[in-house]
Coordinates of C-alpha atoms and ligand atoms in Angstrom, one line a residue:
Chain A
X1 CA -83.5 65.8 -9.0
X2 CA -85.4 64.6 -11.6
X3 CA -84.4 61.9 -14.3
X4 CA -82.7 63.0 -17.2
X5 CA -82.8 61.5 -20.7
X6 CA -79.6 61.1 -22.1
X7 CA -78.3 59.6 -25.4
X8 CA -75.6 56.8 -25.1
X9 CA -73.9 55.3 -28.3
X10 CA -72.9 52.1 -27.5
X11 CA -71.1 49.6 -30.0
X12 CA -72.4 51.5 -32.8
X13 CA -76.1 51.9 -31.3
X14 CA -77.7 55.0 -30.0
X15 CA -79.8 54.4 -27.4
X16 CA -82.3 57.4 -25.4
X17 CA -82.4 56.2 -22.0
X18 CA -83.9 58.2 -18.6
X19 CA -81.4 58.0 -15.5
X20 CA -81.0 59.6 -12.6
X21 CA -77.9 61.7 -12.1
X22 CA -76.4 59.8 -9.3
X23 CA -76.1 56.3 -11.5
X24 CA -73.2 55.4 -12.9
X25 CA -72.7 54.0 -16.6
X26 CA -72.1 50.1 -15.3
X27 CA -75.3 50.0 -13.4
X28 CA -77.0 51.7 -16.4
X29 CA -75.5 49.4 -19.5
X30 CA -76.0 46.1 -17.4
X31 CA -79.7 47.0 -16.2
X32 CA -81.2 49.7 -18.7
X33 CA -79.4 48.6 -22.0
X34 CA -79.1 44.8 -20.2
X35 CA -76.0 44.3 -21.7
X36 CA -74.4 42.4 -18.6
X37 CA -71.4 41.7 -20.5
X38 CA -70.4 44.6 -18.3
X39 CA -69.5 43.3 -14.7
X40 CA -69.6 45.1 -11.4
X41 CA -66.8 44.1 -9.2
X42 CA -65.6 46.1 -6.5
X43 CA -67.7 49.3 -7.3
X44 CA -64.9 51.7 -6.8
X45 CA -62.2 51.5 -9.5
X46 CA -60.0 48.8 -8.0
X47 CA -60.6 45.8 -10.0
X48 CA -60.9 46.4 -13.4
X49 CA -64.4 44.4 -14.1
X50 CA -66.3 47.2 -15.2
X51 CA -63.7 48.4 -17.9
X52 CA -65.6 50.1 -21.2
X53 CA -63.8 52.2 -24.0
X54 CA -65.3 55.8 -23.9
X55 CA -64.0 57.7 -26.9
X56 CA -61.4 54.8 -27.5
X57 CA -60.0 55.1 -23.6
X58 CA -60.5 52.0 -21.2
X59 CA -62.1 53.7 -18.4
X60 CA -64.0 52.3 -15.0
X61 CA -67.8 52.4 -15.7
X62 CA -68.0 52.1 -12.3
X63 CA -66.5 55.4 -11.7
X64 CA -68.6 57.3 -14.4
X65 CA -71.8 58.7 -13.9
X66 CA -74.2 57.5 -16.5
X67 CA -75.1 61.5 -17.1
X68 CA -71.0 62.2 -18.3
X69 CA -71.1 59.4 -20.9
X70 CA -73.8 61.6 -22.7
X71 CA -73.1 61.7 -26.4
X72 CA -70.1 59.6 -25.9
X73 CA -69.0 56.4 -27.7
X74 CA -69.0 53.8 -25.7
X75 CA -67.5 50.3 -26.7
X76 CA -68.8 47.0 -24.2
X77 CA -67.7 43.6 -24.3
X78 CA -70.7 43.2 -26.4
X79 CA -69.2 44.9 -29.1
X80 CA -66.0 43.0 -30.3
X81 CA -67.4 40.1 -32.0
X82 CA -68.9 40.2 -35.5
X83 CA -71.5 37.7 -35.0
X84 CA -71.8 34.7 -32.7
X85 CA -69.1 32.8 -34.9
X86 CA -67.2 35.3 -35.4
X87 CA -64.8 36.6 -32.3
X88 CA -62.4 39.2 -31.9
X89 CA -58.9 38.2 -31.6
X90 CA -58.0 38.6 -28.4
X91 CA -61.7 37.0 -27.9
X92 CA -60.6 33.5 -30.0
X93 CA -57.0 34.0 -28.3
X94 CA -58.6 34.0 -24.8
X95 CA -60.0 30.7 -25.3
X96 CA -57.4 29.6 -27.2
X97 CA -55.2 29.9 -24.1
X98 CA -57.3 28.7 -21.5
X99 CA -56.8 32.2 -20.0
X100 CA -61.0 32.4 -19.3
X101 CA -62.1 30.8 -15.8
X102 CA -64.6 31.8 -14.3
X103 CA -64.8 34.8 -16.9
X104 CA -65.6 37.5 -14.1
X105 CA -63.0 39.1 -15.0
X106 CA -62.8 38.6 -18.7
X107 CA -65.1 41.4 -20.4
X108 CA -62.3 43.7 -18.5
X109 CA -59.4 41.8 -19.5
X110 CA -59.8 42.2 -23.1
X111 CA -61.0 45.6 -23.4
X112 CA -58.3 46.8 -21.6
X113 CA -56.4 44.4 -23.9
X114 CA -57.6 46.2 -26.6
X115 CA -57.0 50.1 -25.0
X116 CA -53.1 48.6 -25.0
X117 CA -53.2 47.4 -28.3
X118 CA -54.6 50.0 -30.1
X119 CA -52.1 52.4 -28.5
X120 CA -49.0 49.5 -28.7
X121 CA -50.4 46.8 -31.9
X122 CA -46.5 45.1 -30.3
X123 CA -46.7 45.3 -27.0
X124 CA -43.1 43.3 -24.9
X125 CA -44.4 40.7 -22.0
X126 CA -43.8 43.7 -19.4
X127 CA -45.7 46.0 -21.7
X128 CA -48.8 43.5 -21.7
X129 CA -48.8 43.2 -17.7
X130 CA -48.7 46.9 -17.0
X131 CA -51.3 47.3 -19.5
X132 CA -53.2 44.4 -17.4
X133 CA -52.7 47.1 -14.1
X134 CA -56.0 48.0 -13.3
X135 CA -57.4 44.1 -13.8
X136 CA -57.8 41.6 -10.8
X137 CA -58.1 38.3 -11.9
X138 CA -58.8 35.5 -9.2
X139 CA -58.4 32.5 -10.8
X140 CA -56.5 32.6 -13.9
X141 CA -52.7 33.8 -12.2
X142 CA -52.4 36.3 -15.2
X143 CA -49.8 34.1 -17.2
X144 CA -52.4 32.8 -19.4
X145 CA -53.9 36.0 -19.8
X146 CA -50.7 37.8 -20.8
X147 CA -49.7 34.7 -23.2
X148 CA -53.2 35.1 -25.2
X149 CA -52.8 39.0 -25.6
X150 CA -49.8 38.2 -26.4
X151 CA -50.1 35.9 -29.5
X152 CA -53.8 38.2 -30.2
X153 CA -51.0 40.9 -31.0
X154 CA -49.2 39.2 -33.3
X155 CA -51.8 37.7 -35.4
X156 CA -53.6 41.3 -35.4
X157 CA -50.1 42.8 -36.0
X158 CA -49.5 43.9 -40.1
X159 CA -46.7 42.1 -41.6
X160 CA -43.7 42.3 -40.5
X161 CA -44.4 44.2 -37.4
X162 CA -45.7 40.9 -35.3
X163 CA -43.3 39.8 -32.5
Chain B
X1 CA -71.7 48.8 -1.2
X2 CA -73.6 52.0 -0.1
X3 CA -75.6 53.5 -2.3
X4 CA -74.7 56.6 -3.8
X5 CA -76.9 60.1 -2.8
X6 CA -78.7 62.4 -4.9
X7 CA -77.4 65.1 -6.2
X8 CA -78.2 67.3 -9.5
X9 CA -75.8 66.7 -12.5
X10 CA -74.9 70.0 -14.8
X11 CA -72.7 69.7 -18.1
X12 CA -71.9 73.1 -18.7
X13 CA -70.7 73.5 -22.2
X14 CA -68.8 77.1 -21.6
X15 CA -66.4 78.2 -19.0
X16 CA -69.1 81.5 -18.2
X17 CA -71.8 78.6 -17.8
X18 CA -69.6 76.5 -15.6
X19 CA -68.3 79.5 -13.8
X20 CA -72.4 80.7 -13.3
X21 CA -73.2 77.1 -11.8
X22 CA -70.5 76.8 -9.0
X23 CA -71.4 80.5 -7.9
X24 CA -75.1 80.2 -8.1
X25 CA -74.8 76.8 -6.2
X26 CA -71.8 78.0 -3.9
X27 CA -73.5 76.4 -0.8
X28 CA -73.6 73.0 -1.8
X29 CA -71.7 72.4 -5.0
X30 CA -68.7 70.1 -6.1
X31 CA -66.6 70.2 -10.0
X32 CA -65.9 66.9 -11.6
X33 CA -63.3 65.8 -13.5
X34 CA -62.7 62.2 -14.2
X35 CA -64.8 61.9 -10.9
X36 CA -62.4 58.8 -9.5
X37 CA -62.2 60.3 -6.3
X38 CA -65.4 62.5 -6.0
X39 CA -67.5 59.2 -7.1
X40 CA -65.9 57.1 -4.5
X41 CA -66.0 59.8 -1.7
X42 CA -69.8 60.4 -2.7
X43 CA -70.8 56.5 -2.1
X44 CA -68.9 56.7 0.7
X45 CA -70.6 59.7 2.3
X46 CA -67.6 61.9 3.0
X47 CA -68.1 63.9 0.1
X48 CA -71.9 65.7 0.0
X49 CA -72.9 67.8 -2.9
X50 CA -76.6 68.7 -3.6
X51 CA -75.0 69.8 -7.1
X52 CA -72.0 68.2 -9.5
X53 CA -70.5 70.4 -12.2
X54 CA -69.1 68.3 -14.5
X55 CA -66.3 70.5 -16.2
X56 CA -65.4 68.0 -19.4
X57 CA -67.4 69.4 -21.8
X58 CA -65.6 72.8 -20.9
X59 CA -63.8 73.7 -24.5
X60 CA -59.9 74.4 -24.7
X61 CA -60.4 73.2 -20.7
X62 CA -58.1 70.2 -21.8
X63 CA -54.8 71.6 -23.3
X64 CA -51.1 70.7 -22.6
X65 CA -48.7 73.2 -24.1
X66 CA -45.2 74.1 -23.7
X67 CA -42.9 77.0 -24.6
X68 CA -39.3 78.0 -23.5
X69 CA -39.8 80.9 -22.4
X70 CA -43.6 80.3 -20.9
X71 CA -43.1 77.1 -19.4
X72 CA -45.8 74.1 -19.6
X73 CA -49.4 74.8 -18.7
X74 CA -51.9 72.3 -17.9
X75 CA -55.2 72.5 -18.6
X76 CA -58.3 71.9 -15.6
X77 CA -59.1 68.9 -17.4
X78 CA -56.1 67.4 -18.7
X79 CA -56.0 64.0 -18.2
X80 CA -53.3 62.2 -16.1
X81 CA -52.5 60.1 -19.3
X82 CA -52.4 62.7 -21.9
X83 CA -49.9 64.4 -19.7
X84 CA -48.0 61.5 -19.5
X85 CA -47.4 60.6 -23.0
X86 CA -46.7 64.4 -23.6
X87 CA -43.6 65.1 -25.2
X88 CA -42.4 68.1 -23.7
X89 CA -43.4 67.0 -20.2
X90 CA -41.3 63.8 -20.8
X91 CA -38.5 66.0 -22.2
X92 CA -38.1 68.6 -19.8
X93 CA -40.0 67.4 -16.7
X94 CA -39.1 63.8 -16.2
X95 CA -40.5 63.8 -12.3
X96 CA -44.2 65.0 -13.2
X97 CA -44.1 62.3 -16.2
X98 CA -42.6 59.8 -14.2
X99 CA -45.8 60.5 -11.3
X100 CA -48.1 60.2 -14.1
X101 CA -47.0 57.0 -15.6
X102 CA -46.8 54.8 -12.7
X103 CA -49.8 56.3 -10.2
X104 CA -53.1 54.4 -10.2
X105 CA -54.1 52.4 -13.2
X106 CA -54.5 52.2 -17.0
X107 CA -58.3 53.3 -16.9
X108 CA -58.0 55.8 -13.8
X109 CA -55.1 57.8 -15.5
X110 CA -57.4 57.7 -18.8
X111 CA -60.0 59.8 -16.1
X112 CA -58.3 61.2 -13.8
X113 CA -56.9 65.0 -14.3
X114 CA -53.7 66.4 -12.7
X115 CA -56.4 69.4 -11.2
X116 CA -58.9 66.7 -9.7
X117 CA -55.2 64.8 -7.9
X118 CA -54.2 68.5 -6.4
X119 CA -57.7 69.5 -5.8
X120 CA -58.4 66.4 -3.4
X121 CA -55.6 66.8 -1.9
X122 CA -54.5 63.9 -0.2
X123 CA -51.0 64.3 1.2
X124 CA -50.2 61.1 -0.6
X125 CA -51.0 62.9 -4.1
X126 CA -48.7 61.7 -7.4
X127 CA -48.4 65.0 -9.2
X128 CA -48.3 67.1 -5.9
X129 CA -44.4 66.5 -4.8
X130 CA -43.0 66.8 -8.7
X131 CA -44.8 69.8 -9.3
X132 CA -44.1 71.7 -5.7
X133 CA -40.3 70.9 -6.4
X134 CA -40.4 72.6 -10.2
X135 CA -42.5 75.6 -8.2
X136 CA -45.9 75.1 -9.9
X137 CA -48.7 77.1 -9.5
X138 CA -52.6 77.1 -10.0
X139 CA -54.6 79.8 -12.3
X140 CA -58.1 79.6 -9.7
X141 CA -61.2 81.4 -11.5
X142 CA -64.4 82.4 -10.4
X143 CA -67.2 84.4 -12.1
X144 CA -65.6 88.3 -12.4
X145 CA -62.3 86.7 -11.3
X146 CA -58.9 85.1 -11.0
X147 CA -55.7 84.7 -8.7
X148 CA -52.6 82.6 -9.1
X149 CA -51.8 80.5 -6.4
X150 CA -48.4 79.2 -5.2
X151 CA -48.8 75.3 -4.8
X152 CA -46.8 75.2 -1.7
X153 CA -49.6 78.4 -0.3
X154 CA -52.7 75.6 -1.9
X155 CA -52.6 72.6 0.5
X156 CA -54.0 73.6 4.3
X157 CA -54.9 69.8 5.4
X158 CA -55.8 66.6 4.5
X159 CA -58.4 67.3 1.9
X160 CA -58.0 71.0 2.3
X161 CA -56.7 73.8 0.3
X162 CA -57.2 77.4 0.2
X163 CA -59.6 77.4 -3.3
X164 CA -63.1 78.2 -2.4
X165 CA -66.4 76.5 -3.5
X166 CA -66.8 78.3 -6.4
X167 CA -63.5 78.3 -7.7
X168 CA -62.1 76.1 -10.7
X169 CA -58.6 75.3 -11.2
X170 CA -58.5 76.6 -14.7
X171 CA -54.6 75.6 -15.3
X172 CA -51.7 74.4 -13.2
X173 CA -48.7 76.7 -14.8
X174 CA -44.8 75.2 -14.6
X175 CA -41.9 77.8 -15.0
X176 CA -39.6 76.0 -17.6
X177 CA -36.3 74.4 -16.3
X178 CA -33.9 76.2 -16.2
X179 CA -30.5 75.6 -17.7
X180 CA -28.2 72.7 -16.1
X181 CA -31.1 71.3 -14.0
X182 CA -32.4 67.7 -13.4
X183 CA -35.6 66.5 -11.5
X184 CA -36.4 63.4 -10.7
X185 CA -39.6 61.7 -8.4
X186 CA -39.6 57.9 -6.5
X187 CA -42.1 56.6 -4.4
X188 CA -43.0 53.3 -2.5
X189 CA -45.9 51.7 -2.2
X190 CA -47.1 48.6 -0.5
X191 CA -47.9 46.4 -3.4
X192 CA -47.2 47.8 -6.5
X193 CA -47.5 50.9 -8.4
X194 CA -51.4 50.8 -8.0
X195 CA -51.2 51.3 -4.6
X196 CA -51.4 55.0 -3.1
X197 CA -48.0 56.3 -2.7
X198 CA -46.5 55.0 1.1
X199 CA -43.9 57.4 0.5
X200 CA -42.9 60.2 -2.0
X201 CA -39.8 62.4 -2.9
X202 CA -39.4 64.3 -5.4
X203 CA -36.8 67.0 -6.3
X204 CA -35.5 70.1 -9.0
X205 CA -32.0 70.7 -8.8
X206 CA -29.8 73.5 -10.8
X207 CA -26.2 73.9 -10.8
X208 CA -23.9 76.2 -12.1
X209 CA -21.1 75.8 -14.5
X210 CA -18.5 74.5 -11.3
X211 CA -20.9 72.4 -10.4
X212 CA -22.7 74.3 -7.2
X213 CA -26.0 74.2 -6.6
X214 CA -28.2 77.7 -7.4
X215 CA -31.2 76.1 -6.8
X216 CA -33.3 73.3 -5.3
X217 CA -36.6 72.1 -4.2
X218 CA -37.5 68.9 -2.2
X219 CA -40.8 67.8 -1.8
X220 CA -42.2 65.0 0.4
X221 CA -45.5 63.4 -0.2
X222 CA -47.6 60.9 2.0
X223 CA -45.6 61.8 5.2
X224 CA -47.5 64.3 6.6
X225 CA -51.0 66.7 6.8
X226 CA -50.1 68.0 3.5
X227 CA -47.3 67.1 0.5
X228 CA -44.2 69.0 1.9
X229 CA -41.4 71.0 1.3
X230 CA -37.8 70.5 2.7
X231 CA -36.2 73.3 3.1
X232 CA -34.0 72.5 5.7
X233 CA -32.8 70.2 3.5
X234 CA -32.8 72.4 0.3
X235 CA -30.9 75.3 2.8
X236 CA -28.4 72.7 3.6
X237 CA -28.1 71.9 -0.4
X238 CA -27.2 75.5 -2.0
X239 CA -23.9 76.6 -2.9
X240 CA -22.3 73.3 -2.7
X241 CA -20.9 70.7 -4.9
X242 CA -23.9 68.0 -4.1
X243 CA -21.4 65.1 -3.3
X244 CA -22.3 61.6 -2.1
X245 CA -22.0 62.6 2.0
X246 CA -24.4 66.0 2.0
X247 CA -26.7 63.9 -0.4
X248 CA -26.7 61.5 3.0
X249 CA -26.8 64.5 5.1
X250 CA -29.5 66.3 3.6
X251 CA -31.5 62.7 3.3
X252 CA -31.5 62.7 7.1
X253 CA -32.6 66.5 7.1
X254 CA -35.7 65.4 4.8
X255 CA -36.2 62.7 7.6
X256 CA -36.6 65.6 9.9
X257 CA -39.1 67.6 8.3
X258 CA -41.0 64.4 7.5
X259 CA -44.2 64.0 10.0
X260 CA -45.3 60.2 9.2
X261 CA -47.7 58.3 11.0
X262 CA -48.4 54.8 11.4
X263 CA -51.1 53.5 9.0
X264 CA -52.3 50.3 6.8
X265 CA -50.1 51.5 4.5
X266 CA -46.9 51.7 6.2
X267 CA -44.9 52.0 9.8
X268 CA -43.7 55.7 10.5
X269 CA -40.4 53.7 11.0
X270 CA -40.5 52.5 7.4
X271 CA -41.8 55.8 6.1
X272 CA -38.6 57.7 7.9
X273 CA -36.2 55.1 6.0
X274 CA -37.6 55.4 3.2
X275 CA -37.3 59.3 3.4
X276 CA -33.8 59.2 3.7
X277 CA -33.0 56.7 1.0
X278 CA -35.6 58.1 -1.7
X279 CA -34.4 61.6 -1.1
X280 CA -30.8 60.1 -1.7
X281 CA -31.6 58.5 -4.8
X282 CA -33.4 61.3 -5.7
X283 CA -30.9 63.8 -5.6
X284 CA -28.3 61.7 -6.6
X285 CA -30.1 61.1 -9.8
X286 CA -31.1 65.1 -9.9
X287 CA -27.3 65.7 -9.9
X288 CA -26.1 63.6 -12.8
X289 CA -28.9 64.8 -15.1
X290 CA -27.8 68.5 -14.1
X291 CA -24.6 67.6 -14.9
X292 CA -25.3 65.9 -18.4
X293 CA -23.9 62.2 -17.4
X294 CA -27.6 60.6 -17.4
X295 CA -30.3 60.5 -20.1
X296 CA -33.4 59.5 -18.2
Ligands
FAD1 C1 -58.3 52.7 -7.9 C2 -57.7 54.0 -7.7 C3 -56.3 54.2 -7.6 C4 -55.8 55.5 -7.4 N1 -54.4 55.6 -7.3 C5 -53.9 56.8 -7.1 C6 -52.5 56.9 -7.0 O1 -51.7 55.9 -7.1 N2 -51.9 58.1 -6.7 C7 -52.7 59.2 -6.6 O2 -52.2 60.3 -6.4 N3 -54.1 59.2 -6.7 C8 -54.7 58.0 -6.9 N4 -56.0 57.9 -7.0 C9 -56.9 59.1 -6.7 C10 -57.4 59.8 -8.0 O3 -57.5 58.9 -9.1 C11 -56.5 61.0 -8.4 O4 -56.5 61.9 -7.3 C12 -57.1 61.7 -9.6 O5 -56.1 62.5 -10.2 C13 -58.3 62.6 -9.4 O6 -58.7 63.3 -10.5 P1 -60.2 63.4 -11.1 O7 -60.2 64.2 -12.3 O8 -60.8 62.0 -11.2 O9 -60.8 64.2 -9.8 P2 -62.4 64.2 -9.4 O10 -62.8 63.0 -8.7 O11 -63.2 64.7 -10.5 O12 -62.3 65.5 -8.3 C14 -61.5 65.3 -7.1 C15 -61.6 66.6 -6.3 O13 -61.1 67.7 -7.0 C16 -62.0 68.7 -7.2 N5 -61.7 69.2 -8.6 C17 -61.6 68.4 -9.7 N6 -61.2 69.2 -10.7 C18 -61.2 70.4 -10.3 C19 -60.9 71.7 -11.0 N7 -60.6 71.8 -12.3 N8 -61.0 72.8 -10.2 C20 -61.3 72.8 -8.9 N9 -61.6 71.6 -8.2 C21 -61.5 70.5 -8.9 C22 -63.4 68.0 -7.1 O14 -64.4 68.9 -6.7 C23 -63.1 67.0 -6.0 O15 -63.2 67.5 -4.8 C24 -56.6 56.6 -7.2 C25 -58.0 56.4 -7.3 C26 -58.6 55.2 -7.5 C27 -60.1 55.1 -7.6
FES2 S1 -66.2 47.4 -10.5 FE1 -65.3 49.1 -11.4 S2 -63.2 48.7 -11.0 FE2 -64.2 47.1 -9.9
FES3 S1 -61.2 34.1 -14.7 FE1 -62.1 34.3 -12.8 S2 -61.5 36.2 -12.1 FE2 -60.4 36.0 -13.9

C-alpha cells in the first residue's frame, strides 16, 4: 500500500504529486498543492465546502479519492480570478452583495455557482437555490447569496439573453 | 472525523482488466463508482476493502441509450445526472427522471451512478422503486461470465443483494413502456429533497383502450428491509377502471405490505400515512398520463 504518484491538473497547472490511495483530493489540494482555498467542512458530502469542478462537474472533493482525480482537470477556487485585481464575476458579485461572511462557505458557493451557470448562463430565483442544494451556509441566510448569482448571471449573460 | 483505512487503489482501464482485479482480489475487494457511499462507509468502518476498483476509467462503461423496441440501458457508470437530463429517460420514463433530479445534491448526482444507488442498497434507494415498478433488470459480469438479474430477485437486506464480490453491474436494462402507460415516483423526506427518502412510491401503470388496467407495478421504498413490491395492491388494480375509491383502496393495501419502523427519519405512523397518500397520488397521476389528459 505504497504511495502512488499521480498527475493532477489543476486551474491549468499540472502538478506530480505522491499520495496514498486512501486520501481524498480536498486533503491533498489544501495540504500537498496548499491551495486552502478548498475547505473541509463536514468531511462526508453534506455541506458543500469542499466543492471543485472535475471535468467541468461540481463535485465533493471530500468524497473523491485523490488517486480517481488522476489525469483529470480540476478547477479550485484559486482558479477563477485573473490576477489579484481582477475577479470572476460571481467573485466581484459576492462582494458586491455582502453575500461573503465568514467565507467558509464561499469557495463552495461559487463554484457550484459556476457548475449552474455554465449549464443555465439564466438561471430563475428557484433555479439558483436548487443549484445552491448541496451548499450549507451558516451565516449569510442564502438570500444574499442567491441575489449576487443572480445579478453575476446577468452581467455574464450575452446580450439580450440577461434576465 | 475518523480517519479513513488503507486499502490499494486500481484504475483499470479495460472491462478484462477490471473484471481480472475483482476476481483475483475476490476476498477482500470493493468497485467504485462516484464512491459517495463507499467513501463515507470506509471512514466510517462499516465498509472494509483491502482493495478498491475504481471502474470510471472503464470505456463505453458510461452509456445511456434508448430504442423502441430495446428499451433504455444504463451503463455501470452512468452518472445520476447524465441520466437525468437524458432525453428519452425524461420522455418515456418520467419516475426514474424525476428520482434522479431531486435525490441528494447538485455535486453527489454529478458522482454518483444509478449502479453504485442499487448496489448499496439501502431500502431508502432513489432509483430503486422507479425502476422495480418499469421491471428493470441488472446485466452482472464476472471474468468468463454473465447473468441477468430481475431487480425485484437483487435486494436480500439492508445492504444486501444477491451479486457476489466479483461481480460488476455492467448495465441496468428497462423494457420500453408500453403503449397507454404512465409512471410516476413521490417521496417525502424530512427536510428537503437532500434528505434520504422517509418514504417512497413509485408506480407503472397500462391500460387498455376502455380504460382497464393490463398491467401495473407498485414499489415502496424506505419502508422496509429492502425497496418493495405491492402486489397485493397491484392484484387488487388489474382489470379495473382505476377510479378515485380503489385508488384509496389499493393505497391502504400498499399500507399493508409496507414494514416501517421508527427512526430519526420518520414515525412508522407517519411513514404508513404517507404510504397511503403517495401511492394515491401516485396512481392517480399514473392514470391520467395513461390516459393522455396530463403532460408531465
Ligand atoms: C450527502 C449525500 C446525500 C445522499 N442523498 C441520497 C438520496 O437522496 N437518495 C439516495 O438514494 N441516495 C443518496 N445518497 C447515497 C449515494 O449518493 C447514492 O446511493 C449513489 O447513487 C451511489 O452511487 P456511487 O456511484 O457513488 O456508489 P459508490 O459509492 O461508488 O458504490 C456504492 C456501492 O455499490 C457498489 N458498486 C458501485 N458500482 C458498482 C457496479 N457497477 N457494480 C457492482 N457494484 C457496484 C460498491 O462496491 C459499493 O458497495 C447520498 C449520499 C450522500 C453522501
Ligand atoms: S466537506 Fe465535503 S461536503 Fe462537507
Ligand atoms: S458565510 Fe459563513 S458559512 Fe457562509
Amino acid at each position: 500500500m505504497a504511495k502512488e504518484i499521480i498527475e493532477l491538473i489543476v486551474n491549468g497547472d499540472r502538478y506530480e504529486v505522491a499520495v496514498e490511495p486512501w486520501r481524498t483530493l480536498a486533503e491533498v489540494l489544501r495540504e500537498d498543492l496548499n491551495l486552502t482555498g478548498t475547505k473541509i467542512g463536514c468531511n462526508q458530502g453534506d455541506c458543500g465546502a469542499c466543492t471543485v469542478l472535475m471535468e467541468g462537474r461540481s463535485v465533493s472533493s471530500c468524497l473523491t479519492l485523490a488517486a480517481e482525480a488522476h489525469q483529470r482537470e480540476i478547477v479550485t477556487i484559486e482558479g477563477l480570478a485573473q490576477g489579484p485585481e481582477d475577479l470572476h464575476p460571481l467573485q466581484e458579485a459576492f462582494v458586491e452583495h455582502g453575500a461573503v461572511q465568514c467565507g467558509y462557505c464561499t469557495p463552495g458557493m461559487i463554484l457550484s455557482a459556476k457548475h449552474l451557470l455554465d449549464h443555465n448562463p439564466t438561471p430563475s430565483e428557484q433555479e439558483i437555490r436548487q443549484g445552491l442544494s448541496g451548499n450549507l451556509c451558516r451565516c449569510t441566510g442564502y438570500s444574499k447569496i442567491v441575489e449576487a448569482i443572480g445579478a453575476a448571471a446577468a452581467k455574464m449573460a450575452p446580450a439580450g439573453e440577461g434576465e | 472525523m475518523p480517519n479513513m483505512p488503507r486499502f490499494n487503489f486500481h484504475r483499470p482501464g479495460t472491462m478484462e482488466e477490471a473484471l481480472d482485479l475483482v476476481s483475483r482480489f475476490r476476498a477482500s475487494v470493493k468497485v467504485m463508482c462516484g464512491g459517495t457511499d463507499l467513501v463515507p462507509k470506509m471512514r466510517a468502518g462499516v465498509a472494509v476493502a483491502e482493495n478498491v476498483v475504481s471502474l470510471t476509467r472503464v470505456p463505453g462503461l458510461s452509456t445511456i441509450s434508448y430504442r423502441d423496441d430495446d428499451g433504455l440501458v444504463i451503463g455501470g457508470t452512468a452518472r445520476i445526472s447524465d441520466v437525468a437530463r437524458h432525453p428519452d429517460v425524461r420522455r418515456h420514463y418520467p419516475a426514474l427522471a424525476y428520482a434522479c433530479d431531486k435525490m441528494a445534491t447538485v455535486q453527489i448526482r454529478n458522482m454518483g451512478t444509478v449502479a453504485g444507488n442499487l448496489a448499496n442498497a439501502a431500502p431508502s434507494a432513489d432509483t430503486a422503486a422507479p425502476l422495480l415498478a418499469y421491471g428493470a433488470s441488472l446485466v452482472l459480469v464476472e471474468r468468463g461470465g454473465r447473468r441477468q438479474v430481475p431487480l425485484e430477485d437483487f435486494f436480500t437486506g439492508p445492504g444486501l443483494t444477491v451479486a457476489e464480490p466479483m461481480e460488476i453491474i455492467e448495465a441496468i436494462r428497462v423494457p420500453a413502456p408500453p403503449l397507454r402507460s404512465g409512471s410516476a415516483y413521490l417521496r417525502v423526506s424530512a427536510r428537503s429533497k437532500v434528505d434520504i427518502a422517509a418514504v417512497g412510491v413509485a408506480a407503472a401503470l397500462n391500460l387498455d383502450l376502455e380504460g382497464r388496467v393490463i398491467g401495473v407495478r407498485i414499489a415502496l421504498a424506505a419502508v422496509g428491509p429492502t425497496p418493495l413490491r405491492a402486489r397485493q395492491a397491484e392484484d387488487m388494480l388489474m382489470e379495473q377502471i382505476p377510479d378515485h375509491d380503489l385508488l384509496a383502496r389499493a393505497g391502504a393495501a400498499c399500507v399493508r405490505t409496507a414494514k416501517p419502523i421508527d427512526d430519526v427519519r420518520a414515525s412508522a405512523n407517519f411513514r404508513r400515512a404517507m404510504v397511503q397518500t403517495l401511492a394515491q397520488r401516485v396512481l392517480a397521476r399514473c392514470g391520467r398520463l395513461a390516459r393522455g389528459e396530463d403532460a408531465q
